[in-house]
Structure formats: C-alpha cells, structure tokens
Amino acid sequence: MEEQVIYHPDFLVIPEGGEKPYLVAYRCEKCGKLYLPKVNICLNCFSEDLVKQPLSGKGKVYSYTIQYTPQPGLKAPLTVGYVDLPEDLRVLAQIMAEPEQMKIGMDVEVTVGEIRKDADGKSMISYKFKPVE
Amino acid sequence: MNLRDVYVIGVGMTKLYRKAPVSIDELGRQAARDALKDAGIEVKEIEEIVVGNMIGLSKTICLGQRIGITLGCQGIPIKNTEGACSSSAVAAHLAWERVASGLNDVTMAIGVECLSSYRSGGTAFSPDLNDPEALHGMTMPGLYAMRARRYMHDHGATKEDLATIAVKNRKHATVNPYSDFRTPLTVEEVLNARVIADPFTLLMCCPNSDGGAAVIFATKEKAEKIGKKLVRLAASTITTGIFNNSFRDMTYMDITYRCAKKAYDMAGLGPEDVDMVECHDAFVVGELLYYESLGFCKHGESVEFLRRGDSDYGGKVVFSPRGGLLSCGHPTGASGAAQIVEATWQVRGDAGERQVPDCKVALTHVTGGGVYGTENAICTIHILAS
C-alpha cells in the first residue's frame, strides 16, 4: 500500500473504527477565539492556553473557483473554496463536487482524501469538503 | 522624528519582455544605468542601493551585489529585500527611509525579475507550500478568482465587466513602448480565452514578464541642483496583513485601506487629488477592489465607477495608464519599482502618447503574497507629486 501522511494529525482526526473523520480547532481558554490550523499563542489575547475543540464538520461555501491551470504537480480541474464553519472559522479546502454543482452558500461537510504528494512522493491526506447529501 | 522631503531625481527601466535577452543581473544594471543617465549623476554619488527581487523564485544569492559590483559601485552598502510582488516597492521604501531620515542624501532602489528563466509554463503561481492554503492546492489566480466570484455575487459585477478592465488596460499598453503585450483586445476575445481559474480566462490574468526598473531618490537640495522638473515622493508606506480566520468579506481589502490611509495622511493629499494610479491589477478584479480601497468610491460601487468610465482617460482618475500588470506583464519583484518609474514620467509630463493630461499626483500600489488568514501578506503605496 502507498505510504500516507496525514495533514495534520493535530487538527484532523480519522478514527480507526471507521467513524466519520472530524476537524479539531484550538480554542483560547482566556478569550474563546478559535483557530484552525493550530497556532501556538492566541493572536487576540496572546494567551498560551489553547485547548482542543472538535468541530461539527458542516459548513457553507463562501466562495470557490475551479482551477484549470494548477500548481506544478497537481491535476486539473481542481475545485477549491473557502468554507465557513458554524463555529465562525473559515477554511480553504478542496471540494469534491462537479463544477456544475458548485454554488455560493451550498452546504458541505468534511471528508478526507489525498490533496497532493509530499516532497518524498508520499500521498498527503487531508480534509476536503463534499456536498451534504 | 522630522523626516526630510525626498525627491525622485532619476528613473530607468528596461523593456518588460516576454523573454529577456539578457540575464537577471544585467536587467538590473541596464535599469540602473538608465536611471543614472536620467539623473545625470555618476554611480559614485549613490550612497546606498536596495534591490527587490522574489528570491524564493529566482534562487539568487547576493543578487544586489552581483548587479552593483559590475555597475561600478565601490564598496557601498547594497541590501536585498523580498516581499513577493511588493519586493521592489519595499526596496524603494527602504531607499526613501535612508534619505528621509537624513542618513543618506542619494540612494537607489532597483527591482528586477526574470521569470522566463525560472518559471515553467502551464502552471499557476502559488504561495509557498509552508502555507496551508497553498498546500491544499490554491493558486494565486484561484485566490483572486474566488474574490471575483464573491464580488460578482455581492455587488453585481459581470464577466463582461471583468473583461472590460483587461480591454481598457490593453488599450493603454498599445502606446507603451515598454510593454511586450500591445495588440488590442476585445471583450469577446477576453471572454473566449481559455479558462485559468473560473471565472478568469487567461486574458484576465497578468502575463509573466522579465525586466528591471530603477529609481534614484535624493534631497531637495540635490534635486534642485540637477535642475529637472521636481518630483516629490510625498508618501511611502507599508502595511502587513492582520490575521483573521473567522468570517470576513474577502472583497474588502483591509490591508490596502489601511495602507492608503497612512499614505494620504503622510502626503497631506486625498484620492480627489490623484490623477493616475498604477495598482496591483495582477487579476482583473484587482482594479474593482482597489477603486474602493484606495478611496475613489465606496465599497460595492466599483462596477458603476468602471461602467461610467471614471477609471479611464477623461474620467476621474486614470487607472493603469502604462497598461498595468495586465498588459505590461508582471515581472513580480520588479513591478513596484516599474510603477514608480511610470508615475515619475507621468508627473514630469514625459509619458508620451499615454500621458495623463496635467498629471500632478500619481499613486502606485502593489500588494504581495498569500499568507493564510490575511487578504494579502504585504501592501505598499507610493505617492508622487509635482
């Protein structure tokens, strides 16, 4: 089997029992601000007390584009979008949908898949979003 | 601290080539020699040089020193700086600081890039892979395409509006001998070009180009001694993005709003005084966003501003008289300095067929980079005034 790396185990959990994967944000204990990906200090109040908070994994597409000219080494077309999560976080991710399905405001949910190969040629697995069925 | 007034005493630029006939360091030297000739001074009068280049792309080491040593510089400080597309605007800011602060009387900034020698065709530019958004596959055309789609959704811009900007800037470039992209375009041609990142077609994105641009700054005393028409560098400002990974309006370019406010305050001028702008029109939507964030109209009013012709000759302010990045190409690290060269020519009244009538105040604006959580990593603005 092809070797895999997870981006990033700190904030993406893929349960071994086959349950749904989920995202984990980091919440500042002092001011409540959430971060994804992880930061080392709260950029709002500079507290170092950040604790894990699992997220619902649902979101709405704020904007998107279908990239026909990709980065070197990636396949086109590639749809990426900003997804706004109900926890007031915005995440850029690949979206697993046909171009004609894509709409601003559409409901999506988190899934996982390969986003690229890493520098060593390993399959890099990360969060993606797909339309809510 | 009291800052001294700083003047632009010499500017020089190579043609902005699809593919340069010389190496990156020679592009820098050619621009620098042209600027020295323009100022009518000897290289030994330059006290310090700052060079802007996208080092991460060019993979150069000591590029400024490579340019300067065989330019004839004799041991003066030469500094290299990077800020993505802002690189040489940052260089200009640092060269301005030296004179404004009183540390030097004459300094030079050079911007240089030779993308054809280190970027492969058929792929899109992206932030470096330390950025989580780039890691997930986002490109720079993709980022601006998302801005464009949201702007269309929120404020009623159409693909035809986006194409109109490309057509306008190309029309300006048809009379710019420094551009390598001078064939006029129609809205249909722009719309029918191949799609790069929906809704952008190829012709809604700036082409790559190669080139060098140099500017020489000096005190008023020195500028008066040279005796050319005085061009004052009335403002030179830099702002950095502020992190926000919550909901935000990605069509509201906060970093440019903040940088513009600083620049107008420094210059004691406002948008109503500005006759021309060279902005970061790397993608067509840029102009719509910057009509607003540079203060020419309110947020959401850019479509009307464009459709009325307010951003063209005969309107309120001419955007991209040289053709902008869209039609001069974008030699990334050189663009900030190249914009200042154009602004200087325009304020002097030396811009030939593309001269903006009675141009007294010119503004240049270039942002840089993608760092996740910000609209841009960096923003730089220069205001030049007669």
PDB file of N, CA and C in Angstrom, chain B residues 269-347:
ATOM      1  N   LEU B 269      -2.623  64.590   1.201  1.00  0.00           N
ATOM      2  CA  LEU B 269      -3.452  64.585  -0.015  1.00  0.00           C
ATOM      3  C   LEU B 269      -4.564  63.567   0.151  1.00  0.00           C
ATOM      4  N   GLY B 270      -5.551  63.624  -0.733  1.00  0.00           N
ATOM      5  CA  GLY B 270      -6.629  62.639  -0.705  1.00  0.00           C
ATOM      6  C   GLY B 270      -6.853  62.091  -2.095  1.00  0.00           C
ATOM      7  N   PRO B 271      -7.735  61.097  -2.194  1.00  0.00           N
ATOM      8  CA  PRO B 271      -7.992  60.497  -3.505  1.00  0.00           C
ATOM      9  C   PRO B 271      -8.444  61.519  -4.552  1.00  0.00           C
ATOM     10  N   GLU B 272      -9.127  62.586  -4.094  1.00  0.00           N
ATOM     11  CA  GLU B 272      -9.599  63.596  -5.054  1.00  0.00           C
ATOM     12  C   GLU B 272      -8.440  64.337  -5.717  1.00  0.00           C
ATOM     13  N   ASP B 273      -7.239  64.257  -5.126  1.00  0.00           N
ATOM     14  CA  ASP B 273      -6.071  64.931  -5.707  1.00  0.00           C
ATOM     15  C   ASP B 273      -5.328  64.060  -6.718  1.00  0.00           C
ATOM     16  N   VAL B 274      -5.649  62.760  -6.747  1.00  0.00           N
ATOM     17  CA  VAL B 274      -4.835  61.804  -7.519  1.00  0.00           C
ATOM     18  C   VAL B 274      -5.289  61.778  -8.981  1.00  0.00           C
ATOM     19  N   ASP B 275      -4.328  61.922  -9.896  1.00  0.00           N
ATOM     20  CA  ASP B 275      -4.633  61.938 -11.328  1.00  0.00           C
ATOM     21  C   ASP B 275      -4.469  60.570 -11.982  1.00  0.00           C
ATOM     22  N   MET B 276      -3.583  59.749 -11.461  1.00  0.00           N
ATOM     23  CA  MET B 276      -3.391  58.413 -12.035  1.00  0.00           C
ATOM     24  C   MET B 276      -2.951  57.411 -10.975  1.00  0.00           C
ATOM     25  N   VAL B 277      -3.270  56.156 -11.244  1.00  0.00           N
ATOM     26  CA  VAL B 277      -2.908  55.068 -10.324  1.00  0.00           C
ATOM     27  C   VAL B 277      -2.350  53.907 -11.137  1.00  0.00           C
ATOM     28  N   GLU B 278      -1.238  53.365 -10.681  1.00  0.00           N
ATOM     29  CA  GLU B 278      -0.836  52.025 -11.121  1.00  0.00           C
ATOM     30  C   GLU B 278      -1.065  51.131  -9.910  1.00  0.00           C
ATOM     31  N   CYS B 279      -2.004  50.185 -10.025  1.00  0.00           N
ATOM     32  CA  CYS B 279      -2.353  49.359  -8.868  1.00  0.00           C
ATOM     33  C   CYS B 279      -1.977  47.907  -9.131  1.00  0.00           C
ATOM     34  N   HIS B 280      -2.226  47.077  -8.157  1.00  0.00           N
ATOM     35  CA  HIS B 280      -1.906  45.667  -8.279  1.00  0.00           C
ATOM     36  C   HIS B 280      -3.015  44.950  -9.058  1.00  0.00           C
ATOM     37  N   ASP B 281      -3.035  45.206 -10.359  1.00  0.00           N
ATOM     38  CA  ASP B 281      -4.055  44.578 -11.212  1.00  0.00           C
ATOM     39  C   ASP B 281      -3.525  43.255 -11.774  1.00  0.00           C
ATOM     40  N   ALA B 282      -2.969  42.419 -10.919  1.00  0.00           N
ATOM     41  CA  ALA B 282      -2.468  41.121 -11.381  1.00  0.00           C
ATOM     42  C   ALA B 282      -3.610  40.299 -11.983  1.00  0.00           C
ATOM     43  N   PHE B 283      -4.806  40.518 -11.458  1.00  0.00           N
ATOM     44  CA  PHE B 283      -6.021  39.892 -11.992  1.00  0.00           C
ATOM     45  C   PHE B 283      -7.072  41.000 -12.084  1.00  0.00           C
ATOM     46  N   VAL B 284      -7.954  40.877 -13.092  1.00  0.00           N
ATOM     47  CA  VAL B 284      -8.869  41.982 -13.382  1.00  0.00           C
ATOM     48  C   VAL B 284      -9.653  42.481 -12.169  1.00  0.00           C
ATOM     49  N   VAL B 285     -10.047  41.575 -11.301  1.00  0.00           N
ATOM     50  CA  VAL B 285     -10.863  42.011 -10.158  1.00  0.00           C
ATOM     51  C   VAL B 285     -10.104  42.995  -9.273  1.00  0.00           C
ATOM     52  N   GLY B 286      -8.777  42.958  -9.335  1.00  0.00           N
ATOM     53  CA  GLY B 286      -7.954  43.863  -8.530  1.00  0.00           C
ATOM     54  C   GLY B 286      -8.383  45.313  -8.690  1.00  0.00           C
ATOM     55  N   GLU B 287      -8.580  45.737  -9.937  1.00  0.00           N
ATOM     56  CA  GLU B 287      -8.969  47.146 -10.132  1.00  0.00           C
ATOM     57  C   GLU B 287     -10.272  47.469  -9.412  1.00  0.00           C
ATOM     58  N   LEU B 288     -11.259  46.582  -9.498  1.00  0.00           N
ATOM     59  CA  LEU B 288     -12.536  46.843  -8.812  1.00  0.00           C
ATOM     60  C   LEU B 288     -12.307  47.008  -7.308  1.00  0.00           C
ATOM     61  N   LEU B 289     -11.499  46.125  -6.754  1.00  0.00           N
ATOM     62  CA  LEU B 289     -11.254  46.163  -5.312  1.00  0.00           C
ATOM     63  C   LEU B 289     -10.494  47.429  -4.922  1.00  0.00           C
ATOM     64  N   TYR B 290      -9.580  47.867  -5.809  1.00  0.00           N
ATOM     65  CA  TYR B 290      -8.717  48.994  -5.438  1.00  0.00           C
ATOM     66  C   TYR B 290      -9.342  50.345  -5.767  1.00  0.00           C
ATOM     67  N   TYR B 291     -10.331  50.426  -6.660  1.00  0.00           N
ATOM     68  CA  TYR B 291     -11.064  51.697  -6.790  1.00  0.00           C
ATOM     69  C   TYR B 291     -11.607  52.056  -5.406  1.00  0.00           C
ATOM     70  N   GLU B 292     -12.051  51.012  -4.706  1.00  0.00           N
ATOM     71  CA  GLU B 292     -12.698  51.213  -3.406  1.00  0.00           C
ATOM     72  C   GLU B 292     -11.677  51.445  -2.294  1.00  0.00           C
ATOM     73  N   SER B 293     -10.723  50.522  -2.196  1.00  0.00           N
ATOM     74  CA  SER B 293      -9.837  50.585  -1.028  1.00  0.00           C
ATOM     75  C   SER B 293      -8.819  51.711  -1.136  1.00  0.00           C
ATOM     76  N   LEU B 294      -8.606  52.261  -2.347  1.00  0.00           N
ATOM     77  CA  LEU B 294      -7.749  53.446  -2.463  1.00  0.00           C
ATOM     78  C   LEU B 294      -8.577  54.725  -2.345  1.00  0.00           C
ATOM     79  N   GLY B 295      -9.886  54.562  -2.110  1.00  0.00           N
ATOM     80  CA  GLY B 295     -10.706  55.715  -1.730  1.00  0.00           C
ATOM     81  C   GLY B 295     -11.428  56.429  -2.858  1.00  0.00           C
ATOM     82  N   PHE B 296     -11.458  55.848  -4.062  1.00  0.00           N
ATOM     83  CA  PHE B 296     -12.094  56.554  -5.183  1.00  0.00           C
ATOM     84  C   PHE B 296     -13.606  56.367  -5.230  1.00  0.00           C
ATOM     85  N   CYS B 297     -14.100  55.305  -4.622  1.00  0.00           N
ATOM     86  CA  CYS B 297     -15.546  55.131  -4.474  1.00  0.00           C
ATOM     87  C   CYS B 297     -15.786  54.240  -3.258  1.00  0.00           C
ATOM     88  N   LYS B 298     -17.054  54.110  -2.888  1.00  0.00           N
ATOM     89  CA  LYS B 298     -17.379  53.325  -1.685  1.00  0.00           C
ATOM     90  C   LYS B 298     -17.377  51.828  -1.997  1.00  0.00           C
ATOM     91  N   HIS B 299     -17.292  51.020  -0.939  1.00  0.00           N
ATOM     92  CA  HIS B 299     -17.324  49.568  -1.085  1.00  0.00           C
ATOM     93  C   HIS B 299     -18.621  49.154  -1.784  1.00  0.00           C
ATOM     94  N   GLY B 300     -18.454  48.416  -2.872  1.00  0.00           N
ATOM     95  CA  GLY B 300     -19.619  47.948  -3.619  1.00  0.00           C
ATOM     96  C   GLY B 300     -19.981  48.826  -4.805  1.00  0.00           C
ATOM     97  N   GLU B 301     -19.290  49.965  -4.967  1.00  0.00           N
ATOM     98  CA  GLU B 301     -19.653  50.904  -6.044  1.00  0.00           C
ATOM     99  C   GLU B 301     -18.718  50.841  -7.254  1.00  0.00           C
ATOM    100  N   SER B 302     -17.789  49.901  -7.241  1.00  0.00           N
ATOM    101  CA  SER B 302     -16.787  49.873  -8.308  1.00  0.00           C
ATOM    102  C   SER B 302     -17.353  49.572  -9.685  1.00  0.00           C
ATOM    103  N   VAL B 303     -18.406  48.773  -9.725  1.00  0.00           N
ATOM    104  CA  VAL B 303     -18.970  48.417 -11.031  1.00  0.00           C
ATOM    105  C   VAL B 303     -19.470  49.675 -11.728  1.00  0.00           C
ATOM    106  N   GLU B 304     -20.187  50.516 -10.982  1.00  0.00           N
ATOM    107  CA  GLU B 304     -20.666  51.784 -11.557  1.00  0.00           C
ATOM    108  C   GLU B 304     -19.493  52.671 -11.942  1.00  0.00           C
ATOM    109  N   PHE B 305     -18.478  52.710 -11.076  1.00  0.00           N
ATOM    110  CA  PHE B 305     -17.291  53.541 -11.321  1.00  0.00           C
ATOM    111  C   PHE B 305     -16.649  53.141 -12.650  1.00  0.00           C
ATOM    112  N   LEU B 306     -16.541  51.842 -12.848  1.00  0.00           N
ATOM    113  CA  LEU B 306     -15.953  51.318 -14.089  1.00  0.00           C
ATOM    114  C   LEU B 306     -16.845  51.627 -15.287  1.00  0.00           C
ATOM    115  N   ARG B 307     -18.127  51.324 -15.150  1.00  0.00           N
ATOM    116  CA  ARG B 307     -19.037  51.467 -16.293  1.00  0.00           C
ATOM    117  C   ARG B 307     -19.187  52.929 -16.722  1.00  0.00           C
ATOM    118  N   ARG B 308     -19.054  53.862 -15.774  1.00  0.00           N
ATOM    119  CA  ARG B 308     -19.121  55.290 -16.122  1.00  0.00           C
ATOM    120  C   ARG B 308     -17.848  55.780 -16.805  1.00  0.00           C
ATOM    121  N   GLY B 309     -16.802  54.952 -16.810  1.00  0.00           N
ATOM    122  CA  GLY B 309     -15.530  55.393 -17.399  1.00  0.00           C
ATOM    123  C   GLY B 309     -14.718  56.267 -16.459  1.00  0.00           C
ATOM    124  N   ASP B 310     -15.039  56.222 -15.165  1.00  0.00           N
ATOM    125  CA  ASP B 310     -14.334  57.070 -14.202  1.00  0.00           C
ATOM    126  C   ASP B 310     -12.868  56.686 -14.031  1.00  0.00           C
ATOM    127  N   SER B 311     -12.506  55.444 -14.409  1.00  0.00           N
ATOM    128  CA  SER B 311     -11.127  54.990 -14.200  1.00  0.00           C
ATOM    129  C   SER B 311     -10.308  55.037 -15.484  1.00  0.00           C
ATOM    130  N   ASP B 312     -10.792  55.769 -16.484  1.00  0.00           N
ATOM    131  CA  ASP B 312     -10.079  55.832 -17.762  1.00  0.00           C
ATOM    132  C   ASP B 312      -9.795  57.293 -18.113  1.00  0.00           C
ATOM    133  N   TYR B 313      -9.041  57.502 -19.191  1.00  0.00           N
ATOM    134  CA  TYR B 313      -8.784  58.866 -19.663  1.00  0.00           C
ATOM    135  C   TYR B 313     -10.128  59.580 -19.847  1.00  0.00           C
ATOM    136  N   GLY B 314     -10.217  60.815 -19.393  1.00  0.00           N
ATOM    137  CA  GLY B 314     -11.471  61.561 -19.492  1.00  0.00           C
ATOM    138  C   GLY B 314     -12.370  61.357 -18.282  1.00  0.00           C
ATOM    139  N   GLY B 315     -12.001  60.410 -17.406  1.00  0.00           N
ATOM    140  CA  GLY B 315     -12.799  60.153 -16.203  1.00  0.00           C
ATOM    141  C   GLY B 315     -12.201  60.858 -14.989  1.00  0.00           C
ATOM    142  N   LYS B 316     -12.400  60.262 -13.808  1.00  0.00           N
ATOM    143  CA  LYS B 316     -11.943  60.914 -12.580  1.00  0.00           C
ATOM    144  C   LYS B 316     -10.456  60.687 -12.314  1.00  0.00           C
ATOM    145  N   VAL B 317      -9.972  59.491 -12.615  1.00  0.00           N
ATOM    146  CA  VAL B 317      -8.581  59.124 -12.329  1.00  0.00           C
ATOM    147  C   VAL B 317      -8.218  58.007 -13.315  1.00  0.00           C
ATOM    148  N   VAL B 318      -7.049  58.112 -13.919  1.00  0.00           N
ATOM    149  CA  VAL B 318      -6.686  57.080 -14.902  1.00  0.00           C
ATOM    150  C   VAL B 318      -6.008  55.919 -14.184  1.00  0.00           C
ATOM    151  N   PHE B 319      -6.643  54.763 -14.221  1.00  0.00           N
ATOM    152  CA  PHE B 319      -6.037  53.566 -13.659  1.00  0.00           C
ATOM    153  C   PHE B 319      -5.227  52.858 -14.747  1.00  0.00           C
ATOM    154  N   SER B 320      -3.982  52.530 -14.418  1.00  0.00           N
ATOM    155  CA  SER B 320      -3.090  51.732 -15.273  1.00  0.00           C
ATOM    156  C   SER B 320      -2.790  52.384 -16.628  1.00  0.00           C
ATOM    157  N   PRO B 321      -2.322  53.643 -16.635  1.00  0.00           N
ATOM    158  CA  PRO B 321      -2.031  54.293 -17.920  1.00  0.00           C
ATOM    159  C   PRO B 321      -0.939  53.574 -18.719  1.00  0.00           C
ATOM    160  N   ARG B 322      -0.024  52.863 -18.059  1.00  0.00           N
ATOM    161  CA  ARG B 322       1.014  52.162 -18.829  1.00  0.00           C
ATOM    162  C   ARG B 322       0.491  50.812 -19.328  1.00  0.00           C
ATOM    163  N   GLY B 323      -0.708  50.416 -18.847  1.00  0.00           N
ATOM    164  CA  GLY B 323      -1.253  49.106 -19.192  1.00  0.00           C
ATOM    165  C   GLY B 323      -1.365  48.190 -17.985  1.00  0.00           C
ATOM    166  N   GLY B 324      -0.822  48.670 -16.873  1.00  0.00           N
ATOM    167  CA  GLY B 324      -0.910  47.875 -15.642  1.00  0.00           C
ATOM    168  C   GLY B 324      -0.145  46.572 -15.753  1.00  0.00           C
ATOM    169  N   LEU B 325      -0.293  45.760 -14.734  1.00  0.00           N
ATOM    170  CA  LEU B 325       0.333  44.430 -14.767  1.00  0.00           C
ATOM    171  C   LEU B 325      -0.337  43.572 -15.834  1.00  0.00           C
ATOM    172  N   LEU B 326      -1.629  43.847 -16.069  1.00  0.00           N
ATOM    173  CA  LEU B 326      -2.385  43.035 -17.032  1.00  0.00           C
ATOM    174  C   LEU B 326      -1.804  43.141 -18.433  1.00  0.00           C
ATOM    175  N   SER B 327      -1.280  44.319 -18.794  1.00  0.00           N
ATOM    176  CA  SER B 327      -0.791  44.475 -20.162  1.00  0.00           C
ATOM    177  C   SER B 327       0.668  44.920 -20.262  1.00  0.00           C
ATOM    178  N   CYS B 328       1.361  45.019 -19.136  1.00  0.00           N
ATOM    179  CA  CYS B 328       2.825  45.151 -19.195  1.00  0.00           C
ATOM    180  C   CYS B 328       3.435  43.825 -18.789  1.00  0.00           C
ATOM    181  N   GLY B 329       2.591  42.929 -18.306  1.00  0.00           N
ATOM    182  CA  GLY B 329       3.117  41.726 -17.675  1.00  0.00           C
ATOM    183  C   GLY B 329       3.546  42.082 -16.267  1.00  0.00           C
ATOM    184  N   HIS B 330       3.836  41.052 -15.501  1.00  0.00           N
ATOM    185  CA  HIS B 330       4.150  41.243 -14.087  1.00  0.00           C
ATOM    186  C   HIS B 330       5.492  40.585 -13.773  1.00  0.00           C
ATOM    187  N   PRO B 331       6.578  41.359 -13.959  1.00  0.00           N
ATOM    188  CA  PRO B 331       7.890  40.867 -13.517  1.00  0.00           C
ATOM    189  C   PRO B 331       7.930  41.050 -11.999  1.00  0.00           C
ATOM    190  N   THR B 332       7.352  40.113 -11.294  1.00  0.00           N
ATOM    191  CA  THR B 332       6.922  40.274  -9.895  1.00  0.00           C
ATOM    192  C   THR B 332       7.803  41.201  -9.045  1.00  0.00           C
ATOM    193  N   GLY B 333       9.061  40.816  -8.852  1.00  0.00           N
ATOM    194  CA  GLY B 333       9.926  41.614  -7.981  1.00  0.00           C
ATOM    195  C   GLY B 333      10.236  42.987  -8.541  1.00  0.00           C
ATOM    196  N   ALA B 334      10.051  43.199  -9.838  1.00  0.00           N
ATOM    197  CA  ALA B 334      10.380  44.485 -10.461  1.00  0.00           C
ATOM    198  C   ALA B 334       9.185  45.422 -10.534  1.00  0.00           C
ATOM    199  N   SER B 335       7.977  44.909 -10.343  1.00  0.00           N
ATOM    200  CA  SER B 335       6.784  45.713 -10.646  1.00  0.00           C
ATOM    201  C   SER B 335       6.634  46.953  -9.770  1.00  0.00           C
ATOM    202  N   GLY B 336       6.964  46.857  -8.502  1.00  0.00           N
ATOM    203  CA  GLY B 336       6.824  48.012  -7.611  1.00  0.00           C
ATOM    204  C   GLY B 336       7.667  49.184  -8.092  1.00  0.00           C
ATOM    205  N   ALA B 337       8.915  48.925  -8.468  1.00  0.00           N
ATOM    206  CA  ALA B 337       9.795  49.988  -8.973  1.00  0.00           C
ATOM    207  C   ALA B 337       9.330  50.454 -10.346  1.00  0.00           C
ATOM    208  N   ALA B 338       8.870  49.519 -11.189  1.00  0.00           N
ATOM    209  CA  ALA B 338       8.406  49.885 -12.530  1.00  0.00           C
ATOM    210  C   ALA B 338       7.216  50.841 -12.445  1.00  0.00           C
ATOM    211  N   GLN B 339       6.343  50.632 -11.480  1.00  0.00           N
ATOM    212  CA  GLN B 339       5.200  51.544 -11.290  1.00  0.00           C
ATOM    213  C   GLN B 339       5.688  52.944 -10.916  1.00  0.00           C
ATOM    214  N   ILE B 340       6.712  53.021 -10.073  1.00  0.00           N
ATOM    215  CA  ILE B 340       7.224  54.333  -9.638  1.00  0.00           C
ATOM    216  C   ILE B 340       7.911  55.046 -10.819  1.00  0.00           C
ATOM    217  N   VAL B 341       8.560  54.262 -11.681  1.00  0.00           N
ATOM    218  CA  VAL B 341       9.165  54.846 -12.888  1.00  0.00           C
ATOM    219  C   VAL B 341       8.066  55.486 -13.736  1.00  0.00           C
ATOM    220  N   GLU B 342       6.989  54.750 -13.962  1.00  0.00           N
ATOM    221  CA  GLU B 342       5.876  55.284 -14.764  1.00  0.00           C
ATOM    222  C   GLU B 342       5.287  56.538 -14.117  1.00  0.00           C
ATOM    223  N   ALA B 343       5.086  56.473 -12.806  1.00  0.00           N
ATOM    224  CA  ALA B 343       4.499  57.620 -12.093  1.00  0.00           C
ATOM    225  C   ALA B 343       5.388  58.856 -12.233  1.00  0.00           C
ATOM    226  N   THR B 344       6.699  58.649 -12.188  1.00  0.00           N
ATOM    227  CA  THR B 344       7.641  59.770 -12.328  1.00  0.00           C
ATOM    228  C   THR B 344       7.522  60.386 -13.720  1.00  0.00           C
ATOM    229  N   TRP B 345       7.522  59.535 -14.750  1.00  0.00           N
ATOM    230  CA  TRP B 345       7.371  60.051 -16.114  1.00  0.00           C
ATOM    231  C   TRP B 345       6.068  60.832 -16.269  1.00  0.00           C
ATOM    232  N   GLN B 346       5.005  60.297 -15.678  1.00  0.00           N
ATOM    233  CA  GLN B 346       3.700  60.953 -15.802  1.00  0.00           C
ATOM    234  C   GLN B 346       3.695  62.313 -15.102  1.00  0.00           C
ATOM    235  N   VAL B 347       4.271  62.384 -13.900  1.00  0.00           N
ATOM    236  CA  VAL B 347       4.267  63.653 -13.160  1.00  0.00           C
ATOM    237  C   VAL B 347       5.192  64.677 -13.844  1.00  0.00           C
TER     238      VAL B 347
END
